[in-house]
XYZ file of N, CA, C and O in Angstrom:
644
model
N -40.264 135.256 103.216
C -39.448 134.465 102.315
C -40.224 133.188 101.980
O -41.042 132.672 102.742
N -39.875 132.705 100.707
C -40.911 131.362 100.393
C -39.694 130.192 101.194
O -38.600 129.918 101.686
N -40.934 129.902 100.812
C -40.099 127.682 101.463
C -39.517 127.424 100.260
O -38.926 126.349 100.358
N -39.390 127.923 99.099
C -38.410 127.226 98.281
C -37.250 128.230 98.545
O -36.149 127.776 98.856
N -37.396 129.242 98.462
C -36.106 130.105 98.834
C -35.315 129.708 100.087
O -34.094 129.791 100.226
N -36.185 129.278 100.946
C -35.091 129.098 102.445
C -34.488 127.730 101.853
O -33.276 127.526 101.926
N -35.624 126.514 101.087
C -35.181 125.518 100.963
C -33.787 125.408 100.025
O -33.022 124.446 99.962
N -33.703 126.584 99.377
C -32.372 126.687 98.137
C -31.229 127.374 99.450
O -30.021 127.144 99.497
N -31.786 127.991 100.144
C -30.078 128.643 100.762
C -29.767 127.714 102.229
O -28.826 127.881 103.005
N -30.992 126.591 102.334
C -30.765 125.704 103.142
C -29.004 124.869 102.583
O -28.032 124.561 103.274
N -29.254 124.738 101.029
C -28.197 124.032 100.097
C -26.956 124.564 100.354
O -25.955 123.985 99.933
N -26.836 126.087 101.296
C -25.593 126.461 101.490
C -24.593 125.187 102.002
O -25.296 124.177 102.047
N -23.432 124.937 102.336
C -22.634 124.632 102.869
C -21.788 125.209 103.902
O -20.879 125.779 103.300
N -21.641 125.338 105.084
C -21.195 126.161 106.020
C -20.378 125.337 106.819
O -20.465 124.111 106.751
N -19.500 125.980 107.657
C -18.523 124.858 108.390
C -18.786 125.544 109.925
O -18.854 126.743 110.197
N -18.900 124.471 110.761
C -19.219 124.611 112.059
C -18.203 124.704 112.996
O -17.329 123.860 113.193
N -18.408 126.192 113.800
C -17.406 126.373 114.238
C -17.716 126.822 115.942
O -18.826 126.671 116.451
N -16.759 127.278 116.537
C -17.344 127.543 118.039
C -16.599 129.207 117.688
O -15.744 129.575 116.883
N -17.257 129.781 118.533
C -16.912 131.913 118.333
C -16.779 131.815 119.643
O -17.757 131.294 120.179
N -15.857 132.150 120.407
C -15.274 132.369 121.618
C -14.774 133.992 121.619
O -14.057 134.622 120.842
N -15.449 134.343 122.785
C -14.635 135.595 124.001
C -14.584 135.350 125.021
O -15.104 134.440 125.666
N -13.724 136.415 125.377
C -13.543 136.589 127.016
C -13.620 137.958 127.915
O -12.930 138.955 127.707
N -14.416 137.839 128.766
C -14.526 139.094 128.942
C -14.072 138.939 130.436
O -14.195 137.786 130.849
N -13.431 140.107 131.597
C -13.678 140.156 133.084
C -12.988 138.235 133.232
O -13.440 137.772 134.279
N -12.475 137.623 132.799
C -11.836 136.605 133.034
C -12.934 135.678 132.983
O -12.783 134.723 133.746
N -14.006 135.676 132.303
C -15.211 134.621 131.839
C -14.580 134.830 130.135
O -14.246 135.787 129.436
N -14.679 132.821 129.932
C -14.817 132.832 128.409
C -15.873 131.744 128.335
O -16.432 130.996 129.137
N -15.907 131.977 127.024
C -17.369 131.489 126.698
C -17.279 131.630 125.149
O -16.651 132.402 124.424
N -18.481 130.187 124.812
C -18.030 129.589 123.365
C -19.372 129.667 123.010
O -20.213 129.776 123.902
N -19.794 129.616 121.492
C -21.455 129.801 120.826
C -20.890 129.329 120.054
O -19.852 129.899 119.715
N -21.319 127.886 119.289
C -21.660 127.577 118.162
C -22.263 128.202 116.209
O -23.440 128.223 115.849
N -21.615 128.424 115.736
C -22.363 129.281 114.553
C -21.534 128.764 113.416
O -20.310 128.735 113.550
N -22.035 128.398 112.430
C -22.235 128.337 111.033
C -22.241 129.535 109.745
O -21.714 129.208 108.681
N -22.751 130.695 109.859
C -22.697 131.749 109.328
C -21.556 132.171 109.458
O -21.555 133.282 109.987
N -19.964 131.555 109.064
C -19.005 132.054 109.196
C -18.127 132.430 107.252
O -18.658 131.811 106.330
N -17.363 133.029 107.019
C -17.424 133.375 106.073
C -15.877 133.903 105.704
O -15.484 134.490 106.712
N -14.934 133.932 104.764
C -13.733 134.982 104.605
C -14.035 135.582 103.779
O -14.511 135.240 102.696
N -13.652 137.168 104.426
C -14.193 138.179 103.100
C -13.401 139.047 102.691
O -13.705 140.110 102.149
N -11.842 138.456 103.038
C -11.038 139.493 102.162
C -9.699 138.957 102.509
O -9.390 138.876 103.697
N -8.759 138.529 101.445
C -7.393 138.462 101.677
C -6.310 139.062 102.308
O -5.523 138.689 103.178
N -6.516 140.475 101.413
C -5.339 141.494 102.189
C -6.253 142.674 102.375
O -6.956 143.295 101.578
N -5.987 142.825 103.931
C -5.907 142.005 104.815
C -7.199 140.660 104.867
O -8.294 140.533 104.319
N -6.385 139.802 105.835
C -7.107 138.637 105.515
C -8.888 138.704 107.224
O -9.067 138.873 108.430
N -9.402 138.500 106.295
C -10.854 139.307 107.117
C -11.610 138.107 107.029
O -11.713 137.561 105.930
N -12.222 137.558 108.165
C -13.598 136.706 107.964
C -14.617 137.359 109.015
O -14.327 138.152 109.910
N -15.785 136.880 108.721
C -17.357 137.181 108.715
C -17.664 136.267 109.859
O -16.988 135.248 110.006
N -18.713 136.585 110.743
C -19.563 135.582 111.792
C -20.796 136.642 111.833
O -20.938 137.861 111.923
N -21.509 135.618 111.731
C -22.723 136.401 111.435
C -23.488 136.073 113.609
O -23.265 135.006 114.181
N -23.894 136.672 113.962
C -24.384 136.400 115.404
C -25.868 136.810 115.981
O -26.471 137.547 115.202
N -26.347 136.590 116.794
C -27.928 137.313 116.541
C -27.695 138.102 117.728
O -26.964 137.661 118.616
N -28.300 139.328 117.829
C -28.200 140.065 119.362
C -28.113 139.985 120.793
O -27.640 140.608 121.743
N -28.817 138.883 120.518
C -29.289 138.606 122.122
C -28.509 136.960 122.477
O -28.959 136.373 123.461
N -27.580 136.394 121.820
C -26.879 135.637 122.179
C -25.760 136.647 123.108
O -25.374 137.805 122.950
N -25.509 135.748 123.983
C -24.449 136.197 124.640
C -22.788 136.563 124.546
O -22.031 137.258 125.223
N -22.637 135.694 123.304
C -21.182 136.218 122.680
C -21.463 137.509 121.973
O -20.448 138.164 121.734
N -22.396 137.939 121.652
C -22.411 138.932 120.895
C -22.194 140.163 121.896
O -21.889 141.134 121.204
N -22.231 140.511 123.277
C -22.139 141.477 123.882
C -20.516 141.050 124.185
O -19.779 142.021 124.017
N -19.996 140.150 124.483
C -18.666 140.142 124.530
C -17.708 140.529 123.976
O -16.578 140.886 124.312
N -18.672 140.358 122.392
C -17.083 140.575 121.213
C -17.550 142.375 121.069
O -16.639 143.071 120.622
N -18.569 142.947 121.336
C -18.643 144.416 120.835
C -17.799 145.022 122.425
O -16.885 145.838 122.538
N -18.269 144.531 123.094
C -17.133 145.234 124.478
C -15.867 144.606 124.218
O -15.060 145.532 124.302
N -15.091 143.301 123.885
C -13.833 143.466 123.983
C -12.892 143.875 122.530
O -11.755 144.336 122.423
N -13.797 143.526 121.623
C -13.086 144.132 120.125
C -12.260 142.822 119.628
O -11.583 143.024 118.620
N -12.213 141.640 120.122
C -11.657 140.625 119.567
C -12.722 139.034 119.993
O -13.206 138.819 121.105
N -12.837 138.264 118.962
C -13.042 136.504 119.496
C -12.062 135.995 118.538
O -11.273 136.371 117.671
N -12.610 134.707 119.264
C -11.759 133.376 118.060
C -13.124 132.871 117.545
O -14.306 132.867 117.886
N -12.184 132.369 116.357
C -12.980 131.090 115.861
C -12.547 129.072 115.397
O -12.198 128.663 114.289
N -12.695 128.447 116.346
C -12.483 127.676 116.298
C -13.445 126.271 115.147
O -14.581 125.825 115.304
N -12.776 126.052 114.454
C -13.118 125.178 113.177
C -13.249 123.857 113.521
O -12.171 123.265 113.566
N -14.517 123.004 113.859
C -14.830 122.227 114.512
C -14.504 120.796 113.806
O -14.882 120.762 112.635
N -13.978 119.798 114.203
C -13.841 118.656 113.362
C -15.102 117.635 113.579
O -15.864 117.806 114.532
N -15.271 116.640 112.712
C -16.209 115.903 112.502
C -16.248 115.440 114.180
O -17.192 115.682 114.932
N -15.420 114.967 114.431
C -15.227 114.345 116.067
C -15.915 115.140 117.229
O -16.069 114.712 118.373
N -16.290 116.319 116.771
C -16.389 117.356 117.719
C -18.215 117.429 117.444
O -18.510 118.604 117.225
N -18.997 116.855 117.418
C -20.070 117.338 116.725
C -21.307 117.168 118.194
O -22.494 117.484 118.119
N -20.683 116.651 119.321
C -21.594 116.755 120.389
C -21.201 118.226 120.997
O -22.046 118.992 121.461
N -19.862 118.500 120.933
C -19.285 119.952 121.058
C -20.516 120.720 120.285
O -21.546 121.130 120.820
N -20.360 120.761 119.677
C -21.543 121.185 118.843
C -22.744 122.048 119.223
O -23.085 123.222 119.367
N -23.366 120.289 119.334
C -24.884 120.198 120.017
C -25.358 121.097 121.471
O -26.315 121.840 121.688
N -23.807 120.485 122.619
C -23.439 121.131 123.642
C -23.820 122.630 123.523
O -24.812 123.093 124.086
N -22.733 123.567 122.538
C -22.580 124.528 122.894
C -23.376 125.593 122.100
O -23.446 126.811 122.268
N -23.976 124.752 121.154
C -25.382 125.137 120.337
C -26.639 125.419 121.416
O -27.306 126.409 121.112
N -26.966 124.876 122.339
C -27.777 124.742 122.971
C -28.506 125.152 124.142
O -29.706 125.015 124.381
N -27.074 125.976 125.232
C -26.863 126.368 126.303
C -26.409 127.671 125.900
O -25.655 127.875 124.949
N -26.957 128.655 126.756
C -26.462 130.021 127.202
C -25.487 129.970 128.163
O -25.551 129.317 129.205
N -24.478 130.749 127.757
C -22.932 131.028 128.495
C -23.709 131.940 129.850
O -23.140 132.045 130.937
N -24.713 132.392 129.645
C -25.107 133.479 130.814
C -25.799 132.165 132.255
O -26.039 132.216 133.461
N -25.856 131.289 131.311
C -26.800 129.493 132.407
C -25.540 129.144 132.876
O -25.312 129.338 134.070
N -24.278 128.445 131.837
C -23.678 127.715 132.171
C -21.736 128.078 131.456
O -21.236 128.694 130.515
N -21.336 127.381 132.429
C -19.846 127.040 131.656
C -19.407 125.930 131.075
O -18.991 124.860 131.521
N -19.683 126.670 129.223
C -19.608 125.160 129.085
C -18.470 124.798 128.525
O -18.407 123.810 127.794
N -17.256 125.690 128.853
C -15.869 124.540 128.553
C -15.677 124.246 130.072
O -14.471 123.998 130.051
N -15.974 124.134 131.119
C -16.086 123.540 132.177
C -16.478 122.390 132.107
O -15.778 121.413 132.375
N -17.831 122.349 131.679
C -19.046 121.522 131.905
C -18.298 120.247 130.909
O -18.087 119.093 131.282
N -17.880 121.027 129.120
C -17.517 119.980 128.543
C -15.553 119.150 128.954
O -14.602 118.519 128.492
N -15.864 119.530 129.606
C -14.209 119.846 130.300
C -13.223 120.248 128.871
O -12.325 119.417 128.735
N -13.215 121.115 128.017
C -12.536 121.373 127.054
C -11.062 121.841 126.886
O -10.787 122.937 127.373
N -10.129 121.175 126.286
C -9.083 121.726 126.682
C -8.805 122.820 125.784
O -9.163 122.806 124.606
N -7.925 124.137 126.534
C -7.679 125.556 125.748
C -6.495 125.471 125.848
O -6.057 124.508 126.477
N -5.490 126.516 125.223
C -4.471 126.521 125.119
C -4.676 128.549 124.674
O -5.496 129.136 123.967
N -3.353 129.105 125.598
C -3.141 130.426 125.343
C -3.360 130.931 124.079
O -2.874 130.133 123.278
N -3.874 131.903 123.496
C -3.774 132.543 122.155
C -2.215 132.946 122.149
O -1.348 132.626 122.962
N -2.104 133.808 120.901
C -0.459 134.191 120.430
C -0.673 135.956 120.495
O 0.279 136.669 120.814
N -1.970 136.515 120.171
C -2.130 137.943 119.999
C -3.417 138.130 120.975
O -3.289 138.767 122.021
N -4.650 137.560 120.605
C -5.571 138.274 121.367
C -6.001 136.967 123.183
O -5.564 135.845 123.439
N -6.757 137.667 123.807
C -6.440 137.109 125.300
C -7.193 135.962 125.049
O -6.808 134.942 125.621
N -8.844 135.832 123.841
C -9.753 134.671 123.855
C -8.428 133.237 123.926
O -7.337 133.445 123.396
N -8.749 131.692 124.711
C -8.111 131.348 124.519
C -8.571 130.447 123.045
O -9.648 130.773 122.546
N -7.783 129.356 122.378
C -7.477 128.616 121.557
C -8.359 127.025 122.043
O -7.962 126.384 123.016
N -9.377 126.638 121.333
C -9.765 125.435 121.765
C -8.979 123.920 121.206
O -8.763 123.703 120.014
N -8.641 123.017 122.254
C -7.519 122.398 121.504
C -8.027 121.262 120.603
O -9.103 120.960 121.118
N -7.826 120.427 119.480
C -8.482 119.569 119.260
C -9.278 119.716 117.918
O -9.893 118.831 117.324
N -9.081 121.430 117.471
C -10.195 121.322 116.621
C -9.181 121.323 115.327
O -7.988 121.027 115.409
N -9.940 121.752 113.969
C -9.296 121.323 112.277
C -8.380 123.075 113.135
O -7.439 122.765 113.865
N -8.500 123.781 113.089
C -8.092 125.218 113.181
C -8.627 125.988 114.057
O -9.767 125.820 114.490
N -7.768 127.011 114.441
C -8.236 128.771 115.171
C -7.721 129.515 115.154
O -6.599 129.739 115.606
N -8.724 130.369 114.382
C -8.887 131.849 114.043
C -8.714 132.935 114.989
O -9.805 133.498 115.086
N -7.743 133.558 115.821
C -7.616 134.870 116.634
C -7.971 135.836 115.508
O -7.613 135.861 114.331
N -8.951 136.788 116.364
C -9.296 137.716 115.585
C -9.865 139.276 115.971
O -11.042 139.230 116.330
N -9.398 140.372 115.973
C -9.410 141.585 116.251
C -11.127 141.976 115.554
O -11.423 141.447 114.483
N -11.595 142.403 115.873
C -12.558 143.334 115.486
C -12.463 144.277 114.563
O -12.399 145.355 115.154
N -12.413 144.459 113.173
C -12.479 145.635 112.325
C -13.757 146.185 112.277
O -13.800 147.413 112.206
N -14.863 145.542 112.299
C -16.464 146.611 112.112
C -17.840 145.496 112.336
O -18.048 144.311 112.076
N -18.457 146.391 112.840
C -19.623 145.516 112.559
C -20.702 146.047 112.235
O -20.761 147.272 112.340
N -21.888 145.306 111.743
C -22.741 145.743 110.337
C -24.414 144.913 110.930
O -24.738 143.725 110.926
N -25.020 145.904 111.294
C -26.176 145.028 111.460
C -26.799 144.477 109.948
O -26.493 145.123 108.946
N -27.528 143.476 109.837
C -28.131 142.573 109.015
C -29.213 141.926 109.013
O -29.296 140.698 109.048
N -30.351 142.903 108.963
C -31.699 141.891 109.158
C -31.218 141.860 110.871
O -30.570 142.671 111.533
N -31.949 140.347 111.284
C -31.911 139.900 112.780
C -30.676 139.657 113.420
O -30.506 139.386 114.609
N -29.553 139.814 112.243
C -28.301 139.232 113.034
C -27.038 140.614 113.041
O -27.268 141.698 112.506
N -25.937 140.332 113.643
C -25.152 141.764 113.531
C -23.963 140.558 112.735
O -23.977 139.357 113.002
N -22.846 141.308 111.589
C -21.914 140.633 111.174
C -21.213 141.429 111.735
O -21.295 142.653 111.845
N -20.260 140.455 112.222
C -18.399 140.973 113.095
C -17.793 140.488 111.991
O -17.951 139.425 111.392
N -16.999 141.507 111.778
C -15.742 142.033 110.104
C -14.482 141.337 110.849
O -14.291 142.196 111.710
N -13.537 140.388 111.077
C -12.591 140.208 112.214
C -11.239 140.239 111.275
O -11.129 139.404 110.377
N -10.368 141.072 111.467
C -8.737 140.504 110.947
C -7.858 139.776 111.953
O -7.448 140.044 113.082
N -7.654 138.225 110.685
C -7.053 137.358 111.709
C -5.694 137.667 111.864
O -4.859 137.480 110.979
N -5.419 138.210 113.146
C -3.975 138.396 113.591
C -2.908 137.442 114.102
O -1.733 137.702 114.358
N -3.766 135.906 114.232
C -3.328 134.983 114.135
C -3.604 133.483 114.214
O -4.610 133.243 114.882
N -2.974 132.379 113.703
C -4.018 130.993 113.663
C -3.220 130.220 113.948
O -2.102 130.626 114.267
N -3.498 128.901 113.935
C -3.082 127.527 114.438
C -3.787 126.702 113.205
O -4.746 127.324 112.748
N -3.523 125.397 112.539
C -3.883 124.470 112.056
C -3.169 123.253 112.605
O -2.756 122.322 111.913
N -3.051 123.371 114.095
C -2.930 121.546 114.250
C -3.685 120.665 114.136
O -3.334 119.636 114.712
N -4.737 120.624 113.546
C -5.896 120.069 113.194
C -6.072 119.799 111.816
O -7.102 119.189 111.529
N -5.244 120.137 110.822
C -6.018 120.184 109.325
C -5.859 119.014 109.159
O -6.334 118.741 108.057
N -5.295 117.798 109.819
C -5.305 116.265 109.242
C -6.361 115.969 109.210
O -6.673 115.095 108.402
N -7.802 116.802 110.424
C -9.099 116.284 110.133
C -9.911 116.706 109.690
O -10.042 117.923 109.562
N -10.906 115.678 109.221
C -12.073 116.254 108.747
C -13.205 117.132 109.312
O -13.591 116.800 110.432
N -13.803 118.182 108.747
C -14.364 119.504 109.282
C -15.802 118.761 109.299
O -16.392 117.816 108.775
N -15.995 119.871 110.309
C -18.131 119.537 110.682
C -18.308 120.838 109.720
O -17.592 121.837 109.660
N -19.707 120.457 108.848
C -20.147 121.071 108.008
C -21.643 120.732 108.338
O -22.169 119.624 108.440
N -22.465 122.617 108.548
C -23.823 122.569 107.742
C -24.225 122.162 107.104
O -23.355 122.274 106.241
N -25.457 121.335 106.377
C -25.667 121.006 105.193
C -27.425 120.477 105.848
O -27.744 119.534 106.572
N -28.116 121.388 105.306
C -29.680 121.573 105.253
C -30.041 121.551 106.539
O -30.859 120.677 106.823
N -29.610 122.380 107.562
C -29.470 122.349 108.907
C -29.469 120.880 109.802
O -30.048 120.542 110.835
N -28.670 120.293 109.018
C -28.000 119.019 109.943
C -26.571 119.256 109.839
O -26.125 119.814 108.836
N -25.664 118.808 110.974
C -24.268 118.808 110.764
C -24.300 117.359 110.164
O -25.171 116.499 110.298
N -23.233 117.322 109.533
C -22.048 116.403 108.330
C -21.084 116.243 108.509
O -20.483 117.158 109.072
N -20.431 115.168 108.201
C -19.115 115.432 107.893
C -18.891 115.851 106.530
O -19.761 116.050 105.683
N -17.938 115.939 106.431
C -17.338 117.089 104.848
C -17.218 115.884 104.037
O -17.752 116.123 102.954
N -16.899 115.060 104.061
C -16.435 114.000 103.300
C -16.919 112.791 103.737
O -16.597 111.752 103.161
């Protein structure tokens, strides 16, 4: 790919979020940006994941994650959970994070953020280096939409506004 091409889809805009499972009573959160909605009815969003991260063996063995929609406030969350392997460390331990029960699937709910996404597994699609998880959200929370979202923008996080 050229450097002007990465440099044009660098221009994407993406919103930063944490992808949580749980597997065997371990949960565990990965940071990702490649998140996406790709269909109304039913209502379907996209996470794009790379193989060898560790959420990615979670969500193909349990068939469900969340996705939690990170607010500007949250952006060492971020960095944190951008950074560390769930297979090294626990890092809603570590960040002492507070969760709260889901409503349908077992991942829990991270508290604090703009939104979260519970989400079932409909398919997944390898892609180049990364695999996309197809998820129908079976259910959400927005106690958060009063704030402002962490957003991608030329691989630095932002605030949205």
């Amino acid at each position: 790919m050229s450097s002007e091409a990465m440099a044009a889809v660098r221009s994407l805009v993406w919103p930063v979020c944490l992808v949580g499972a749980m597997e065997d009573g371990r949960h565990n959160v990965m940071t990702a940006a490649w998140i996406s909605q790709v269909s109304h009815n039913p209502l379907l969003v996209m996470v794009s994941i790379a193989p060898g991260r560790f959420t990615h063996d979670m969500i193909v063995r349990t068939g469900e994650f969340m996705i939690s929609i990170l607010s500007a406030e949250q952006q060492e969350v971020s960095s944190f959970c951008g950074s560390r392997s769930g297979r090294d460390v626990d890092k809603i331990a570590q960040l002492q994070l507070k969760t709260e029960p889901a409503k349908v699937i077992r991942v829990p709910r991270i508290s604090g953020c703009v939104a979260n996404l519970e989400c079932r597994l409909v398919s997944r699609h390898t892609a180049g280096d990364h695999t996309l998880f197809i998820g129908e959200v079976v259910a959400a929370d927005t106690a958060g939409a009063e704030k402002q979202p962490l957003v991608m923008y030329r691989g630095k996080t932002v605030k949205f506004c």
